[in-house]
Tab-separated table of C-alpha atoms in Angstrom:
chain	number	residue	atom	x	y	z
A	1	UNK	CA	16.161	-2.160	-20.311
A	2	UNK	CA	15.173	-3.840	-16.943
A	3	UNK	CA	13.582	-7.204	-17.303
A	4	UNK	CA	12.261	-9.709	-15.250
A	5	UNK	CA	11.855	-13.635	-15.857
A	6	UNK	CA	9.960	-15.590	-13.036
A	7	UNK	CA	11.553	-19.384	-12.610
A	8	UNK	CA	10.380	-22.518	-10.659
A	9	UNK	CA	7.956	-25.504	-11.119
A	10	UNK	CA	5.144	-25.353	-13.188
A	11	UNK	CA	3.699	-28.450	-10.575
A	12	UNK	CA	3.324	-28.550	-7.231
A	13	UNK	CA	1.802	-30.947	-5.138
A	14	UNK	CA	-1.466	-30.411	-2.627
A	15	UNK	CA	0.047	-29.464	0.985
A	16	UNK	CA	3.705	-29.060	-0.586
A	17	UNK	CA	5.613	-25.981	-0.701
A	18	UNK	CA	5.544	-23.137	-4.006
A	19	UNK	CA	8.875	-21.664	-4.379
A	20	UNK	CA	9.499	-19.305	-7.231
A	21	UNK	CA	12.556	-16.740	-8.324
A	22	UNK	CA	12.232	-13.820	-10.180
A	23	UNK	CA	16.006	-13.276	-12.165
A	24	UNK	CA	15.886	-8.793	-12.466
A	25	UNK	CA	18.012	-7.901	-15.848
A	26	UNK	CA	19.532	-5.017	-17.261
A	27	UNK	CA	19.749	-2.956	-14.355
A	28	UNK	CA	20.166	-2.805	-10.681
A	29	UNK	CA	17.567	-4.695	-7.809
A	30	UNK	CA	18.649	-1.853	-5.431
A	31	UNK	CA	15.964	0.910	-4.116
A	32	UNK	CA	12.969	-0.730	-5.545
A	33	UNK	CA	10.009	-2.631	-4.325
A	34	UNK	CA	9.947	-5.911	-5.656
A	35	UNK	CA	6.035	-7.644	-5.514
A	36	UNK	CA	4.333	-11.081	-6.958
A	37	UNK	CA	1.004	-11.103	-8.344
A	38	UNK	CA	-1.114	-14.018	-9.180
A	39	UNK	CA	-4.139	-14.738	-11.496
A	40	UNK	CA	-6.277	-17.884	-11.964
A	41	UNK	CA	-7.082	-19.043	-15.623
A	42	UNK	CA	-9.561	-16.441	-16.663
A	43	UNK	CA	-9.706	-14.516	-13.354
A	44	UNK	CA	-8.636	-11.439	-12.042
A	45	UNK	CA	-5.614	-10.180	-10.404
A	46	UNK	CA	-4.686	-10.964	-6.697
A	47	UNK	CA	-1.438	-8.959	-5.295
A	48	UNK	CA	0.333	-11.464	-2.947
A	49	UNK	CA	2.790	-9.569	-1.212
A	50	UNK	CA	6.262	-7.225	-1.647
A	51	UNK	CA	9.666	-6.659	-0.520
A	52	UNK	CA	12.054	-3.926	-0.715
A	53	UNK	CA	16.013	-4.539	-1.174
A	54	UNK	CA	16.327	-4.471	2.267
A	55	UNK	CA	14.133	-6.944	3.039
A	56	UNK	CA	11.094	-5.326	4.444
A	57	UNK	CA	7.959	-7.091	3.474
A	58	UNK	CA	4.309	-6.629	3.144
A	59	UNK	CA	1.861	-9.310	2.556
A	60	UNK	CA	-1.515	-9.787	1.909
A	61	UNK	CA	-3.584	-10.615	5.065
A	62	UNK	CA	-5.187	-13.502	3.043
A	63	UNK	CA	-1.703	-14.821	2.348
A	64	UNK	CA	0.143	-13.824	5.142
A	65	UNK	CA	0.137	-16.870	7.438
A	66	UNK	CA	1.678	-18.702	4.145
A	67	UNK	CA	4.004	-16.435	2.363
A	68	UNK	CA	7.315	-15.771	2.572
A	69	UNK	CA	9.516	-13.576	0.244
A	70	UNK	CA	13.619	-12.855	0.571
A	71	UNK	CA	15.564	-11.137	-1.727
A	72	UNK	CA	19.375	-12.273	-2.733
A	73	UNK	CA	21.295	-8.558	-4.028
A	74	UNK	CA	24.181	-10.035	-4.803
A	75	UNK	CA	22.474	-12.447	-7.642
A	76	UNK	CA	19.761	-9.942	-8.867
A	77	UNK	CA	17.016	-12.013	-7.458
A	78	UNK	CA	14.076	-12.274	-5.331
A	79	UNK	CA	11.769	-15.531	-4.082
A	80	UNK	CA	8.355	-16.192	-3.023
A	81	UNK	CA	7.382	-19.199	-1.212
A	82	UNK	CA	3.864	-20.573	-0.258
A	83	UNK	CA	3.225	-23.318	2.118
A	84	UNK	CA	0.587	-25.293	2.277
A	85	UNK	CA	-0.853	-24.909	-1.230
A	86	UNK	CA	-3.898	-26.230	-2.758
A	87	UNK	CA	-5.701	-26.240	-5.889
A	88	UNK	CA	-6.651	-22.922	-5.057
A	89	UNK	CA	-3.132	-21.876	-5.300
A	90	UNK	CA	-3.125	-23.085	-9.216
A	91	UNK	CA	-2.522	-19.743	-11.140
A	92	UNK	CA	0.201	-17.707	-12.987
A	93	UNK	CA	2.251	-15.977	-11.182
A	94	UNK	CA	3.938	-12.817	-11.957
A	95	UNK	CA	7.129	-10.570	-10.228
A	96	UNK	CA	6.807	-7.056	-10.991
A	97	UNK	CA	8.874	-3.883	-10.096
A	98	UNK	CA	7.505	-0.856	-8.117
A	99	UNK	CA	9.001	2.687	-8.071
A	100	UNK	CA	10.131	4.047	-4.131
A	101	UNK	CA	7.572	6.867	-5.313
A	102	UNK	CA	5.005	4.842	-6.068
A	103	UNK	CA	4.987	2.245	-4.105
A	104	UNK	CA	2.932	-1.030	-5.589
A	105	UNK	CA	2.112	0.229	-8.902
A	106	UNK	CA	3.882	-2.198	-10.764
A	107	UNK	CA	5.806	-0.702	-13.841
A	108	UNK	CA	7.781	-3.610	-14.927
A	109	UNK	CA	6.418	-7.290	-14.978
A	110	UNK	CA	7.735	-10.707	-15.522
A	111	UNK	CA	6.170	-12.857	-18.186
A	112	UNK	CA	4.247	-14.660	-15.697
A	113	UNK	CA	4.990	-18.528	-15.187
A	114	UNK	CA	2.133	-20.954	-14.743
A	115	UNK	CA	1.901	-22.924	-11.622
A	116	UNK	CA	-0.317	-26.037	-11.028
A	117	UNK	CA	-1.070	-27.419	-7.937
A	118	UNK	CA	-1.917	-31.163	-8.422
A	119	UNK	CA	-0.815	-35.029	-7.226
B	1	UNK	CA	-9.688	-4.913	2.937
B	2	UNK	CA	-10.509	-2.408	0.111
B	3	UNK	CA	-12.986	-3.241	-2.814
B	4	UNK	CA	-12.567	-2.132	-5.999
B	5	UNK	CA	-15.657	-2.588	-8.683
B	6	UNK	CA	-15.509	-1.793	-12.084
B	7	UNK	CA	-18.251	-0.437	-15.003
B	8	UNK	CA	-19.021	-1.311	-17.154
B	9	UNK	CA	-17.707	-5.240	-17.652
B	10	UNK	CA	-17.874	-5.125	-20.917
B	11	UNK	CA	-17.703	-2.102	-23.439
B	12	UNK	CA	-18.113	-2.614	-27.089
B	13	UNK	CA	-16.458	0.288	-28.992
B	14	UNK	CA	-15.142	1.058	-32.623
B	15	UNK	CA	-11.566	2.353	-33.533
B	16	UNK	CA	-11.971	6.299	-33.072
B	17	UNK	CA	-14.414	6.389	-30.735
B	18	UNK	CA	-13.805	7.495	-26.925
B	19	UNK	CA	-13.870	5.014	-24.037
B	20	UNK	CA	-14.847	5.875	-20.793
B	21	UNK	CA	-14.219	3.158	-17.808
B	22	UNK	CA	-14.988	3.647	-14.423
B	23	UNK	CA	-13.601	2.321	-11.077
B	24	UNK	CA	-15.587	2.616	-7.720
B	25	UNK	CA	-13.532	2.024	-4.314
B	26	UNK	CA	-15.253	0.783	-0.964
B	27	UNK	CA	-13.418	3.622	0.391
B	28	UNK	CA	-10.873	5.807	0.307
B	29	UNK	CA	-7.639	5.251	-1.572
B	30	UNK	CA	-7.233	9.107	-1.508
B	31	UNK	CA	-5.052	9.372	-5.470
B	32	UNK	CA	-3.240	5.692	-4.649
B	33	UNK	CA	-5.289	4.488	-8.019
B	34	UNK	CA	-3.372	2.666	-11.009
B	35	UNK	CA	-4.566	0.917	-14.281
B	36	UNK	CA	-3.403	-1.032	-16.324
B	37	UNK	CA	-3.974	-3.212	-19.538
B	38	UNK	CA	-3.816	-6.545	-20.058
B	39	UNK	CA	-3.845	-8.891	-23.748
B	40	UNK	CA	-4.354	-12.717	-23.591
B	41	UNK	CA	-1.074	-14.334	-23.115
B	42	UNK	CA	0.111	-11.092	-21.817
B	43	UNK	CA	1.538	-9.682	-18.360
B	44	UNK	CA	-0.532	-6.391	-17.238
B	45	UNK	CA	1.157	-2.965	-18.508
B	46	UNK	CA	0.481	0.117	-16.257
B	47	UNK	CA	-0.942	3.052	-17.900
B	48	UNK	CA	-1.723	5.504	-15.140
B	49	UNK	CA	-0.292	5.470	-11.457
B	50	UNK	CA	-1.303	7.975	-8.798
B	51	UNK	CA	-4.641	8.337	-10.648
B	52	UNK	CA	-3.568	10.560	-13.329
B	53	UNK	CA	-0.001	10.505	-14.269
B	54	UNK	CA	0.729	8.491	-17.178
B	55	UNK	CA	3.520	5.981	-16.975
B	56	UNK	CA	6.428	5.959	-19.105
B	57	UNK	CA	5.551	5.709	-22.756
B	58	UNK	CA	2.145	5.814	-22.377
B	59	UNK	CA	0.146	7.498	-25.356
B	60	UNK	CA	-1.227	10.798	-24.768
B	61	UNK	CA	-4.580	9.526	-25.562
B	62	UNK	CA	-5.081	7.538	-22.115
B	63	UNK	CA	-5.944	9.404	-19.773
B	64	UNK	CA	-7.091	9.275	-15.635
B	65	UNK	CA	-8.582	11.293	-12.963
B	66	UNK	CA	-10.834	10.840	-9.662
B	67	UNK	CA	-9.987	10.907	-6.152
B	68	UNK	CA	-10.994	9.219	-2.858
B	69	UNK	CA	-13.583	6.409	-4.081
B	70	UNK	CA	-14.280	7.713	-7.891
B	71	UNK	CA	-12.170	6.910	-10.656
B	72	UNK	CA	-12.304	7.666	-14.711
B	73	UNK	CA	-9.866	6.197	-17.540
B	74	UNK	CA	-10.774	7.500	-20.663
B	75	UNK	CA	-9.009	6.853	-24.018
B	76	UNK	CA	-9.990	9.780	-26.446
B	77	UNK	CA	-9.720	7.873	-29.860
B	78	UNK	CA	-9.706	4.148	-29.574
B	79	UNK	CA	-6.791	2.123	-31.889
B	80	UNK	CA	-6.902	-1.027	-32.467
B	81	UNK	CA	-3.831	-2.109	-30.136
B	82	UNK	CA	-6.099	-0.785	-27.242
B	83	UNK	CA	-8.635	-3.662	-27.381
B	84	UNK	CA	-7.917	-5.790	-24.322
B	85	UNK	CA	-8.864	-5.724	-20.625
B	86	UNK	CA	-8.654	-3.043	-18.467
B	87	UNK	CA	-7.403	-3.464	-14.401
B	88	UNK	CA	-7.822	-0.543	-11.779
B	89	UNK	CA	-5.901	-1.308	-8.687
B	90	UNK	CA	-5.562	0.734	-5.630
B	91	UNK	CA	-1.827	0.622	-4.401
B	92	UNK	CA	-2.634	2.463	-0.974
B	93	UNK	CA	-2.311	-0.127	1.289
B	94	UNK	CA	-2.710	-4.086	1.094
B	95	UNK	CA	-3.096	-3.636	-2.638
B	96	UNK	CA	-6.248	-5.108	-4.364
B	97	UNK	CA	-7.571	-5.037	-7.905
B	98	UNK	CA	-10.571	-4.693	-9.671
B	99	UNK	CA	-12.418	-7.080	-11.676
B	100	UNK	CA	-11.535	-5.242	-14.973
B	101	UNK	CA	-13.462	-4.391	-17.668
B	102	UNK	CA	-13.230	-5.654	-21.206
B	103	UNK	CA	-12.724	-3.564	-23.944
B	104	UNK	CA	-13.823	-5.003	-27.193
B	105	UNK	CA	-14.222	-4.280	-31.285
B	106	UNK	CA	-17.771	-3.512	-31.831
C-alpha cells in the first residue's frame, strides 16, 4: 500500500530556511494532490499548502509569502520549503495524499517529523 | 478565511454508548467537510470526506451529515479504539481545521 515518510532536519535555525521531502511508496505520485500539514506540540492542525503532479500549487494566505513546494516525478517525491522561520514555525510536520475527487481531504499521511526552530 | 468551531471540547463517554460531535463553519463550505481522528503519537486518519461518505475502511459505525455551516459525526456504539481526538476540516477552499474535540473514557 501507498506510504509516505517525511525527511529533513529536526533543527532549524531563527531566520534560516525549512526544507523537508516527503519519499511516496508503494504506488505511483501521478494524478494526486500532494499537501503538508503542520501542528504545534499540543495544538491543532494548520494546512500549509498543496501541489498537484504537475506542479500547480495552492498555499495558505498566512504562509504564502514564505512557502514554496515542487514536486520531483521521477524520484517519487515532493518538498516544502519555508523561509524565514521562527519559533513559531516549531511544529510537526506532516505530507499527506489527496484524491483528484476530493481535493484536500487527506487520505494518506506521513508519520509526521518534528521540526524545531532554535539557535 | 473560513472558521471552523467545534462542540463540545471535551466529551466523556463509555464503550457502547453513542457520540455525537458537532462542527459549526463561519460560512459556507457547501458538503466540502472531512473528519478525522487523531491518537497521541499518531498522524490524523480521515473518517468521512464530502461530509458523509466514509473513507476507505472506515467502520460502519461512524457516521456524518450536515451541509453549508452545520455538521454532525456520530459514532453509534463507542469501542475502545475510538477514544482519541476528533478534527473537522473544511477542504473547500484554503483549507482550515477545527479545534477538535476530545473524546474520552468516562
Amino acid at each position: 500500500q501507498v506510504q509516505l515518510q517525511e525527511s529533513g532536519p529536526g533543527l532549524v535555525k531563527p531566520s534560516e530556511t525549512l526544507s523537508l521531502t516527503c519519499t511516496v511508496s508503494g504506488g505511483s505520485i501521478s494524478s494526486y494532490y500532494w499537501g503538508w500539514i503542520r501542528q504545534p506540540a499540543g495544538k491543532g492542525l494548520e494546512w500549509i499548502g498543496h501541489i498537484y503532479t504537475s506542479g500547480s500549487t495552492n498555499y495558505s494566505p498566512s504562509l504564502k509569502s514564505r512557502a514554496t513546494m515542487s514536486v520531483d516525478t521521477s524520484k517519487n517525491q515532493f518538498s516544502l520549503k519555508l523561509s524565514s522561520v521562527t519559533a513559531a514555525d516549531t511544529a510537526v510536520y506532516y505530507c499527506a495524499r489527496s484524491d483528484l475527487s476530493r481535493i484536500d481531504a487527506f487520505d494518506i499521511w506521513g508519520q509526521g517529523t518534528m521540526v524545531t526552530v532554535s539557535s | 478565511e473560513i472558521v471552523l468551531t467545534q462542540s463540545p471540547a471535551t466529551l466523556s463517554l463509555s464503550p457502547g454508548e453513542r457520540a455525537t460531535l458537532s462542527c459549526r463553519a463561519s460560512q459556507s463550505v457547501s458538503s466540502y467537510l472531512a473528519w478525522y481522528q487523531q491518537k497521541p503519537g499518531q498522524a490524523p486518519r480521515l473518517l468521512i470526506y464530502d461530509a458523509s461518505n466514509r473513507a476507505t475502511g472506515i467502520p460502519a459505525r461512524f457516521s456524518g451529515s450536515g451541509s453549508g455551516t452545520d455538521f454532525t459525526l456520530t459514532v453509534s456504539s463507542l469501542e475502545p479504539e475510538d477514544f482519541g481526538v476528533y478534527y473537522c476540516q473544511q477542504h473547500s477552499n484554503w483549507p482550515t481545521f477545527g479545534p477538535g474535540t476530545k473524546v474520552d473514557i468516562k
